[in-house]
């Protein structure tokens, strides 16, 4: 979702201004899809709502008699423990792990606040756990870790993993986030998903699919410029390549990423190999010439003169929040489709459209990892929900549309069962 994150595109930036966090500020229980709160939210109201935290742990069984205690706890629980000891796969059946996700952060890239540490990140993780419950009926536990060392993060999360059916990594800065996710994905037999990367990329790709459908274009024919090479920028690049886009130019704070440019870290060096087929060099202004689409996941700013260099009727996805890279009046002047990370503008690119259904589908399939085919299935499912009513100000569903999470979950579950690399039961 669109967060308050207006991160830069440096190598230490998480670079995901378009994530689910705007929901924490803007989604209210009494708000229906497409509506805004009737009155501005006050500071007093916000702090009052957070008193005591936003989550509780509740029992699913009554504990009103000695019989209840004998079933839920001792001596009855011992039989369940022994059964799981004999067959660990029964953990999913007889504990909460089959519908339980850990939301884990080290607090290094929180909203637009940056590295504020684990304790200050906890309200955001609680909010993310709320979203899992609200949109997918999944139990989620917020966990913040007092370390930024990748080895310690991987080791600690791996030791916590037996209590959960999936791991949602959140607000871990780039480039460490790539290593942490990759190593956990290799190490664990449960799905690991860094939402700042993949959730953003999935919803952007869904939006581009429908923008193409609306305007009679094809993903394969687009020249795309991505501003930002942190978590969201890199994942969006990979997602669009998987979806069929072949001409992508990625720009960071030092200009166009291309082979031979120095300095490039390992992640950016790989991006240089995969993108920029025309061999462009220079600044973002050079990249924008005749481009069909701009995707902003950075804190940069574009002028009308720069946007005017693009092809006619470009797609402008300016996702920095609260201030889009392209001011809205300029974007509407030039763009055929305009999207932002803000909940008060049309076409909000919001991660809550993706991650609840993705985890629900992955858990239902018993998947041990979330694969490329599962992510692509999610993009198609999100796009399909909005496809029948497409218009320039409606290319993705509302975050509150109740059809989205079930559609994404169903598509991801099918994709997982058809993908031999997902580890799902078939």
Tab-separated table of C-alpha atoms in Angstrom:
chain	number	residue	atom	x	y	z
A	1	UNK	CA	0.000	0.000	0.000
A	2	UNK	CA	1.047	3.446	-0.257
A	3	UNK	CA	2.928	4.257	2.829
A	4	UNK	CA	4.120	7.511	4.151
A	5	UNK	CA	7.438	6.368	2.817
A	6	UNK	CA	9.108	8.787	0.479
A	7	UNK	CA	12.385	6.945	0.418
A	8	UNK	CA	15.290	7.792	-1.789
A	9	UNK	CA	16.865	5.416	-4.242
A	10	UNK	CA	20.195	4.983	-2.519
A	11	UNK	CA	21.653	1.568	-1.922
A	12	UNK	CA	20.575	1.599	1.710
A	13	UNK	CA	17.006	2.642	0.990
A	14	UNK	CA	14.079	0.231	1.191
A	15	UNK	CA	12.625	2.364	-1.613
A	16	UNK	CA	8.996	1.247	-1.232
A	17	UNK	CA	6.778	4.297	-0.980
A	18	UNK	CA	3.911	2.251	-2.392
A	19	UNK	CA	3.082	-0.334	0.224
A	20	UNK	CA	0.212	-1.247	2.504
A	21	UNK	CA	1.002	1.251	5.225
A	22	UNK	CA	-1.395	3.946	4.060
A	23	UNK	CA	-4.125	1.647	5.270
A	24	UNK	CA	-2.894	2.177	8.808
A	25	UNK	CA	-3.758	5.864	8.483
A	26	UNK	CA	-6.740	5.818	6.183
A	27	UNK	CA	-8.785	2.630	6.462
A	28	UNK	CA	-11.573	2.871	8.993
A	29	UNK	CA	-14.116	0.201	9.879
A	30	UNK	CA	-16.968	2.527	8.923
A	31	UNK	CA	-15.546	3.435	5.543
A	32	UNK	CA	-16.851	1.640	2.484
A	33	UNK	CA	-14.870	1.156	-0.704
A	34	UNK	CA	-14.146	4.401	-2.492
A	35	UNK	CA	-15.130	6.648	0.417
A	36	UNK	CA	-12.996	8.809	2.691
A	37	UNK	CA	-13.467	9.388	6.409
A	38	UNK	CA	-16.247	11.895	7.083
A	39	UNK	CA	-13.966	14.094	9.175
A	40	UNK	CA	-10.204	14.537	9.390
A	41	UNK	CA	-8.485	12.129	11.756
A	42	UNK	CA	-7.080	13.955	14.765
A	43	UNK	CA	-3.842	13.332	16.629
A	44	UNK	CA	-5.749	12.687	19.849
A	45	UNK	CA	-7.900	10.100	18.075
A	46	UNK	CA	-4.835	8.330	16.697
A	47	UNK	CA	-3.055	8.066	20.041
A	48	UNK	CA	-6.247	7.025	21.844
A	49	UNK	CA	-6.777	4.213	19.317
A	50	UNK	CA	-3.255	2.911	19.885
A	51	UNK	CA	-3.413	2.826	23.678
A	52	UNK	CA	-2.663	-0.713	24.834
A	53	UNK	CA	-1.831	-1.805	21.299
A	54	UNK	CA	-4.133	-2.937	18.515
A	55	UNK	CA	-4.078	-6.718	18.976
A	56	UNK	CA	-5.092	-9.389	21.481
A	57	UNK	CA	-4.661	-13.149	21.681
A	58	UNK	CA	-8.012	-14.898	21.994
A	59	UNK	CA	-8.939	-18.503	22.736
A	60	UNK	CA	-10.878	-20.543	20.184
A	61	UNK	CA	-12.152	-22.918	22.873
A	62	UNK	CA	-14.229	-22.401	26.014
A	63	UNK	CA	-12.434	-22.811	29.329
A	64	UNK	CA	-15.446	-22.923	31.641
A	65	UNK	CA	-15.126	-26.353	33.234
A	66	UNK	CA	-12.590	-28.950	34.275
A	67	UNK	CA	-13.608	-30.937	31.204
A	68	UNK	CA	-12.704	-27.947	29.013
A	69	UNK	CA	-9.324	-27.723	30.746
A	70	UNK	CA	-8.712	-31.449	30.305
A	71	UNK	CA	-9.308	-31.138	26.556
A	72	UNK	CA	-7.500	-27.891	25.849
A	73	UNK	CA	-4.657	-28.404	28.276
A	74	UNK	CA	-3.508	-31.242	30.494
A	75	UNK	CA	-3.933	-34.187	30.237
A	76	UNK	CA	-5.557	-34.116	26.780
A	77	UNK	CA	-3.003	-31.898	25.083
A	78	UNK	CA	-0.313	-34.540	25.635
A	79	UNK	CA	-1.974	-36.799	23.062
A	80	UNK	CA	-1.731	-34.064	20.454
A	81	UNK	CA	1.921	-33.419	21.336
A	82	UNK	CA	2.757	-37.096	20.895
A	83	UNK	CA	0.938	-37.240	17.557
A	84	UNK	CA	2.905	-34.250	16.258
A	85	UNK	CA	6.140	-35.771	17.546
A	86	UNK	CA	5.399	-38.893	15.510
A	87	UNK	CA	4.319	-36.914	12.428
A	88	UNK	CA	5.492	-33.249	12.330
A	89	UNK	CA	3.185	-32.538	9.376
A	90	UNK	CA	0.281	-32.685	11.824
A	91	UNK	CA	1.490	-29.367	13.260
A	92	UNK	CA	-0.526	-27.557	10.586
A	93	UNK	CA	-3.668	-29.493	11.552
A	94	UNK	CA	-3.494	-29.345	15.317
A	95	UNK	CA	-1.874	-25.950	15.976
A	96	UNK	CA	-2.407	-22.471	14.650
A	97	UNK	CA	0.517	-22.653	12.216
A	98	UNK	CA	-1.739	-23.575	9.301
A	99	UNK	CA	-3.273	-20.102	9.455
A	100	UNK	CA	-0.633	-18.034	11.204
A	101	UNK	CA	1.990	-15.632	9.851
A	102	UNK	CA	4.807	-13.783	11.592
A	103	UNK	CA	5.185	-10.120	10.594
A	104	UNK	CA	8.854	-9.392	11.248
A	105	UNK	CA	10.889	-6.189	11.027
A	106	UNK	CA	14.160	-4.774	12.275
A	107	UNK	CA	12.805	-1.233	12.078
A	108	UNK	CA	15.330	0.038	9.539
A	109	UNK	CA	12.953	1.295	6.817
A	110	UNK	CA	9.653	2.202	8.432
A	111	UNK	CA	7.194	4.264	6.397
A	112	UNK	CA	8.777	7.605	5.508
A	113	UNK	CA	10.532	7.615	8.869
A	114	UNK	CA	13.493	5.472	7.866
A	115	UNK	CA	15.610	3.697	10.487
A	116	UNK	CA	13.629	4.355	13.683
A	117	UNK	CA	14.418	1.059	15.391
A	118	UNK	CA	12.361	-1.971	16.382
A	119	UNK	CA	10.286	-0.494	19.198
A	120	UNK	CA	9.076	2.439	17.120
A	121	UNK	CA	8.305	0.035	14.272
A	122	UNK	CA	6.005	-2.114	16.399
A	123	UNK	CA	2.802	-0.076	15.842
A	124	UNK	CA	3.249	-0.579	12.107
A	125	UNK	CA	3.749	-4.322	12.517
A	126	UNK	CA	0.613	-4.478	14.671
A	127	UNK	CA	-1.241	-2.670	11.914
A	128	UNK	CA	0.039	-5.111	9.317
A	129	UNK	CA	-1.185	-7.989	11.472
A	130	UNK	CA	-4.596	-6.315	11.595
A	131	UNK	CA	-4.694	-6.246	7.805
A	132	UNK	CA	-4.003	-9.971	7.585
A	133	UNK	CA	-6.943	-10.643	9.876
A	134	UNK	CA	-9.291	-8.122	8.291
A	135	UNK	CA	-8.740	-9.052	4.657
A	136	UNK	CA	-7.828	-12.757	4.750
A	137	UNK	CA	-8.856	-14.113	8.137
A	138	UNK	CA	-5.230	-14.991	8.863
A	139	UNK	CA	-3.752	-14.797	12.341
A	140	UNK	CA	-0.614	-12.671	12.339
A	141	UNK	CA	1.883	-11.937	15.104
A	142	UNK	CA	4.030	-8.774	15.019
A	143	UNK	CA	7.670	-9.348	15.922
A	144	UNK	CA	10.428	-6.743	15.972
A	145	UNK	CA	14.054	-7.756	16.303
A	146	UNK	CA	16.793	-5.732	17.953
A	147	UNK	CA	19.468	-6.435	15.366
A	148	UNK	CA	20.286	-5.253	11.870
A	149	UNK	CA	22.920	-7.869	11.145
A	150	UNK	CA	21.771	-10.156	8.300
A	151	UNK	CA	23.296	-13.250	9.912
A	152	UNK	CA	21.543	-12.563	13.201
A	153	UNK	CA	18.249	-11.772	11.460
A	154	UNK	CA	18.337	-15.011	9.471
A	155	UNK	CA	19.327	-17.091	12.465
A	156	UNK	CA	16.724	-15.563	14.787
A	157	UNK	CA	13.863	-15.785	12.284
A	158	UNK	CA	14.783	-19.360	11.453
A	159	UNK	CA	14.641	-20.273	15.152
A	160	UNK	CA	11.185	-18.658	15.440
A	161	UNK	CA	9.849	-20.348	12.304
A	162	UNK	CA	8.397	-23.531	13.901
A	163	UNK	CA	5.678	-21.391	15.503
A	164	UNK	CA	4.400	-20.075	12.156
A	165	UNK	CA	3.040	-21.138	8.799
A	166	UNK	CA	4.629	-18.233	6.945
A	167	UNK	CA	7.017	-15.298	7.385
A	168	UNK	CA	6.161	-11.804	6.167
A	169	UNK	CA	9.264	-9.621	6.226
A	170	UNK	CA	8.537	-5.936	6.583
A	171	UNK	CA	10.426	-2.627	6.601
A	172	UNK	CA	13.938	-4.076	6.309
A	173	UNK	CA	16.202	-1.737	4.368
A	174	UNK	CA	17.872	-2.571	1.070
A	175	UNK	CA	20.155	-4.121	0.070
A	176	UNK	CA	20.137	-6.307	3.217
A	177	UNK	CA	16.504	-7.248	2.614
A	178	UNK	CA	17.398	-9.172	-0.534
A	179	UNK	CA	19.951	-11.345	1.241
A	180	UNK	CA	17.749	-11.953	4.285
A	181	UNK	CA	14.791	-13.067	2.194
A	182	UNK	CA	16.881	-15.259	-0.107
A	183	UNK	CA	18.627	-17.052	2.731
A	184	UNK	CA	15.413	-17.632	4.672
A	185	UNK	CA	13.680	-18.870	1.543
A	186	UNK	CA	16.456	-21.432	1.082
A	187	UNK	CA	16.558	-22.383	4.750
A	188	UNK	CA	12.885	-22.713	5.732
A	189	UNK	CA	10.090	-25.022	4.617
A	190	UNK	CA	7.415	-22.321	4.937
A	191	UNK	CA	6.660	-19.348	2.646
A	192	UNK	CA	8.834	-16.258	3.115
A	193	UNK	CA	7.659	-13.021	1.506
A	194	UNK	CA	9.177	-9.545	1.745
A	195	UNK	CA	6.107	-7.439	1.100
A	196	UNK	CA	8.005	-4.202	0.528
A	197	UNK	CA	9.452	-5.894	-2.541
A	198	UNK	CA	6.913	-8.262	-3.961
A	199	UNK	CA	3.605	-6.841	-2.772
A	200	UNK	CA	4.442	-3.520	-4.373
A	201	UNK	CA	5.649	-5.166	-7.573
A	202	UNK	CA	2.547	-7.345	-7.880
A	203	UNK	CA	0.078	-4.469	-7.547
A	204	UNK	CA	2.075	-2.256	-9.931
A	205	UNK	CA	2.066	-5.045	-12.503
A	206	UNK	CA	-1.686	-5.554	-12.076
A	207	UNK	CA	-2.217	-1.839	-12.635
A	208	UNK	CA	-0.064	-1.819	-15.768
A	209	UNK	CA	-1.952	-4.828	-17.127
A	210	UNK	CA	-5.230	-2.965	-16.858
A	211	UNK	CA	-3.764	0.313	-18.113
A	212	UNK	CA	-2.706	-1.568	-21.233
A	213	UNK	CA	-6.111	-3.196	-21.584
A	214	UNK	CA	-7.853	0.151	-21.220
A	215	UNK	CA	-5.712	1.869	-23.846
A	216	UNK	CA	-5.267	-1.004	-26.295
A	217	UNK	CA	-1.574	-1.518	-25.639
A	218	UNK	CA	0.534	-4.555	-24.704
A	219	UNK	CA	2.929	-4.995	-21.824
A	220	UNK	CA	5.451	-6.440	-24.249
A	221	UNK	CA	5.560	-3.176	-26.238
A	222	UNK	CA	6.060	-0.762	-23.351
A	223	UNK	CA	9.184	1.267	-22.715
A	224	UNK	CA	9.197	1.547	-18.916
A	225	UNK	CA	11.258	3.820	-16.681
A	226	UNK	CA	11.549	2.854	-13.014
A	227	UNK	CA	12.810	5.527	-10.636
A	228	UNK	CA	14.258	3.850	-7.569
A	229	UNK	CA	16.491	0.808	-7.210
A	230	UNK	CA	15.738	-0.249	-3.663
A	231	UNK	CA	13.451	-3.068	-2.565
A	232	UNK	CA	10.380	-2.036	-4.543
A	233	UNK	CA	12.248	-0.900	-7.635
A	234	UNK	CA	14.268	-4.080	-7.984
A	235	UNK	CA	11.291	-6.364	-7.361
A	236	UNK	CA	9.093	-4.399	-9.774
A	237	UNK	CA	11.779	-4.684	-12.426
A	238	UNK	CA	11.922	-8.453	-12.017
A	239	UNK	CA	8.135	-8.770	-11.910
A	240	UNK	CA	7.636	-6.772	-15.109
A	241	UNK	CA	10.327	-8.778	-16.882
A	242	UNK	CA	8.487	-11.946	-15.846
A	243	UNK	CA	5.228	-10.459	-17.140
A	244	UNK	CA	6.724	-9.828	-20.573
A	245	UNK	CA	8.061	-6.263	-20.507
A	246	UNK	CA	11.419	-6.239	-22.262
A	247	UNK	CA	12.436	-2.560	-22.350
A	248	UNK	CA	12.980	-1.330	-18.785
A	249	UNK	CA	15.363	1.424	-17.740
A	250	UNK	CA	16.054	1.706	-14.008
A	251	UNK	CA	17.285	4.981	-12.556
A	252	UNK	CA	18.737	5.586	-9.101
A	253	UNK	CA	20.091	8.724	-7.449
A	254	UNK	CA	23.195	8.556	-9.657
A	255	UNK	CA	21.324	8.212	-12.948
A	256	UNK	CA	20.581	5.390	-15.364
A	257	UNK	CA	21.802	1.972	-14.242
A	258	UNK	CA	23.822	0.407	-17.040
A	259	UNK	CA	26.573	-2.138	-17.422
A	260	UNK	CA	29.960	-0.655	-16.700
A	261	UNK	CA	28.671	2.103	-14.467
A	262	UNK	CA	30.484	2.488	-11.160
A	263	UNK	CA	29.732	2.029	-8.360
A	264	UNK	CA	27.155	-0.773	-8.535
A	265	UNK	CA	26.453	-3.188	-5.737
A	266	UNK	CA	25.725	-6.833	-6.552
A	267	UNK	CA	21.973	-6.289	-6.844
A	268	UNK	CA	22.300	-3.290	-9.138
A	269	UNK	CA	24.923	-5.035	-11.251
A	270	UNK	CA	22.398	-7.803	-11.890
A	271	UNK	CA	19.728	-5.239	-12.739
A	272	UNK	CA	22.141	-3.660	-15.215
A	273	UNK	CA	22.504	-7.026	-16.956
A	274	UNK	CA	18.747	-7.591	-17.144
A	275	UNK	CA	17.581	-4.139	-18.248
A	276	UNK	CA	18.354	-1.144	-20.469
A	277	UNK	CA	18.431	-3.013	-23.805
A	278	UNK	CA	19.057	0.241	-25.716
A	279	UNK	CA	22.172	0.963	-23.668
A	280	UNK	CA	21.031	4.349	-22.407
A	281	UNK	CA	23.259	6.439	-20.154
A	282	UNK	CA	22.736	9.711	-18.356
A	283	UNK	CA	20.023	11.088	-16.102
A	284	UNK	CA	16.360	10.323	-15.616
A	285	UNK	CA	15.599	13.013	-18.199
A	286	UNK	CA	17.481	10.954	-20.784
A	287	UNK	CA	15.618	7.806	-19.722
A	288	UNK	CA	12.202	9.446	-20.104
A	289	UNK	CA	12.560	10.321	-23.785
A	290	UNK	CA	9.757	8.450	-25.655
A	291	UNK	CA	9.036	6.256	-22.614
A	292	UNK	CA	5.514	4.814	-22.360
A	293	UNK	CA	5.406	4.377	-18.587
A	294	UNK	CA	6.984	5.908	-15.504
A	295	UNK	CA	7.021	4.055	-12.184
A	296	UNK	CA	8.259	6.078	-9.258
A	297	UNK	CA	9.317	4.283	-6.092
A	298	UNK	CA	11.726	6.933	-4.880
A	299	UNK	CA	11.752	10.432	-3.451
A	300	UNK	CA	12.606	12.116	-6.760
A	301	UNK	CA	10.607	14.875	-8.416
A	302	UNK	CA	9.836	15.389	-12.102
A	303	UNK	CA	8.917	18.610	-13.861
A	304	UNK	CA	6.384	19.148	-16.622
A	305	UNK	CA	9.281	19.596	-19.051
A	306	UNK	CA	10.645	16.167	-18.203
A	307	UNK	CA	7.262	14.428	-18.450
A	308	UNK	CA	6.640	16.130	-21.800
A	309	UNK	CA	9.576	14.188	-23.249
A	310	UNK	CA	7.673	10.919	-22.836
A	311	UNK	CA	5.547	9.263	-25.517
A	312	UNK	CA	1.969	10.494	-25.963
A	313	UNK	CA	-0.455	9.430	-23.232
A	314	UNK	CA	2.041	7.738	-20.918
A	315	UNK	CA	1.185	5.715	-17.829
A	316	UNK	CA	2.355	7.698	-14.807
A	317	UNK	CA	2.656	5.707	-11.571
A	318	UNK	CA	4.105	8.211	-9.089
A	319	UNK	CA	4.067	6.275	-5.841
A	320	UNK	CA	6.093	8.362	-3.388
A	321	UNK	CA	3.920	9.351	-0.451
A	322	UNK	CA	2.650	11.850	0.538
A	323	UNK	CA	4.166	13.789	-2.366
A	324	UNK	CA	4.163	11.878	-5.688
A	325	UNK	CA	7.228	12.250	-7.889
A	326	UNK	CA	5.017	13.942	-10.473
A	327	UNK	CA	2.597	16.526	-9.061
A	328	UNK	CA	-0.969	15.424	-9.689
A	329	UNK	CA	-1.907	18.396	-11.878
A	330	UNK	CA	1.052	17.720	-14.169
A	331	UNK	CA	0.402	13.980	-14.226
A	332	UNK	CA	-3.237	14.495	-15.212
A	333	UNK	CA	-2.201	16.921	-17.936
A	334	UNK	CA	0.073	14.401	-19.666
A	335	UNK	CA	-0.882	10.909	-18.543
A	336	UNK	CA	-3.553	8.666	-20.024
A	337	UNK	CA	-3.544	6.706	-16.755
A	338	UNK	CA	-2.308	8.154	-13.476
A	339	UNK	CA	-1.704	6.172	-10.287
A	340	UNK	CA	-0.263	7.158	-6.917
A	341	UNK	CA	0.318	5.731	-3.476
A	342	UNK	CA	-2.225	8.055	-1.892
A	343	UNK	CA	-5.616	6.910	-0.678
A	344	UNK	CA	-7.221	10.266	-1.514
A	345	UNK	CA	-6.343	10.035	-5.229
A	346	UNK	CA	-7.727	7.490	-7.726
A	347	UNK	CA	-5.786	4.334	-8.569
A	348	UNK	CA	-4.025	3.803	-5.265
A	349	UNK	CA	-1.290	1.202	-5.674
A	350	UNK	CA	-1.828	-0.516	-2.357
A	351	UNK	CA	-0.092	-3.661	-1.158
A	352	UNK	CA	-3.131	-4.778	0.810
A	353	UNK	CA	-4.528	-5.853	-2.552
A	354	UNK	CA	-1.819	-8.513	-2.669
A	355	UNK	CA	-0.304	-9.904	0.502
A	356	UNK	CA	-3.413	-11.163	2.393
A	357	UNK	CA	-4.614	-13.255	-0.539
A	358	UNK	CA	-1.120	-14.425	-1.433
A	359	UNK	CA	-0.522	-15.850	2.027
A	360	UNK	CA	-4.029	-17.292	2.226
A	361	UNK	CA	-3.538	-19.109	-1.069
A	362	UNK	CA	-0.031	-20.269	-0.200
A	363	UNK	CA	-1.125	-21.608	3.198
A	364	UNK	CA	-4.171	-23.327	1.705
A	365	UNK	CA	-1.951	-25.093	-0.818
A	366	UNK	CA	0.611	-26.079	1.798
A	367	UNK	CA	3.280	-24.294	-0.225
A	368	UNK	CA	6.782	-24.080	1.187
A	369	UNK	CA	7.715	-21.055	-0.902
A	370	UNK	CA	6.083	-18.306	-2.936
A	371	UNK	CA	7.174	-18.702	-6.542
A	372	UNK	CA	7.242	-16.488	-9.601
A	373	UNK	CA	4.176	-18.227	-11.022
A	374	UNK	CA	2.240	-17.588	-7.805
A	375	UNK	CA	3.125	-13.882	-7.917
A	376	UNK	CA	2.105	-13.618	-11.567
A	377	UNK	CA	-1.175	-15.351	-10.753
A	378	UNK	CA	-1.781	-12.698	-8.103
A	379	UNK	CA	-1.218	-9.892	-10.622
A	380	UNK	CA	-3.760	-11.396	-12.994
A	381	UNK	CA	-6.308	-11.948	-10.226
A	382	UNK	CA	-6.062	-8.375	-8.960
A	383	UNK	CA	-6.356	-7.019	-12.490
A	384	UNK	CA	-9.349	-9.232	-13.237
A	385	UNK	CA	-11.373	-7.858	-10.329
A	386	UNK	CA	-11.262	-4.372	-11.863
A	387	UNK	CA	-11.217	-5.413	-15.519
A	388	UNK	CA	-14.967	-5.228	-16.217
A	389	UNK	CA	-15.275	-1.611	-15.079
A	390	UNK	CA	-12.036	-0.116	-16.362
A	391	UNK	CA	-11.679	3.615	-16.771
A	392	UNK	CA	-8.714	5.977	-16.406
A	393	UNK	CA	-9.428	6.539	-12.711
A	394	UNK	CA	-10.118	2.841	-11.983
A	395	UNK	CA	-7.429	0.380	-13.051
A	396	UNK	CA	-7.060	-1.439	-9.704
A	397	UNK	CA	-9.733	-2.341	-7.158
A	398	UNK	CA	-10.252	-0.461	-3.933
A	399	UNK	CA	-8.245	-1.842	-1.011
A	400	UNK	CA	-11.594	-2.423	0.701
A	401	UNK	CA	-13.127	-4.399	-2.178
A	402	UNK	CA	-14.173	-7.717	-0.564
A	403	UNK	CA	-13.677	-9.620	-3.832
A	404	UNK	CA	-9.935	-9.097	-3.989
A	405	UNK	CA	-8.425	-11.325	-1.297
A	406	UNK	CA	-10.574	-14.387	-2.174
A	407	UNK	CA	-9.759	-13.972	-5.871
A	408	UNK	CA	-6.041	-13.653	-5.193
A	409	UNK	CA	-6.062	-16.573	-2.750
A	410	UNK	CA	-7.830	-18.864	-5.223
A	411	UNK	CA	-5.469	-17.958	-8.063
A	412	UNK	CA	-2.350	-18.344	-5.917
A	413	UNK	CA	-3.500	-21.689	-4.555
A	414	UNK	CA	-4.055	-23.067	-8.070
A	415	UNK	CA	-0.704	-21.704	-9.235
A	416	UNK	CA	1.048	-23.236	-6.235
A	417	UNK	CA	-0.445	-26.668	-6.848
A	418	UNK	CA	0.569	-26.495	-10.516
A	419	UNK	CA	4.123	-25.370	-9.749
A	420	UNK	CA	6.423	-28.204	-8.719
A	421	UNK	CA	8.867	-25.734	-7.163
A	422	UNK	CA	6.323	-24.345	-4.672
A	423	UNK	CA	6.383	-27.427	-2.444
A	424	UNK	CA	2.572	-27.493	-2.370
A	425	UNK	CA	0.533	-30.655	-2.191
A	426	UNK	CA	-0.822	-31.513	-5.641
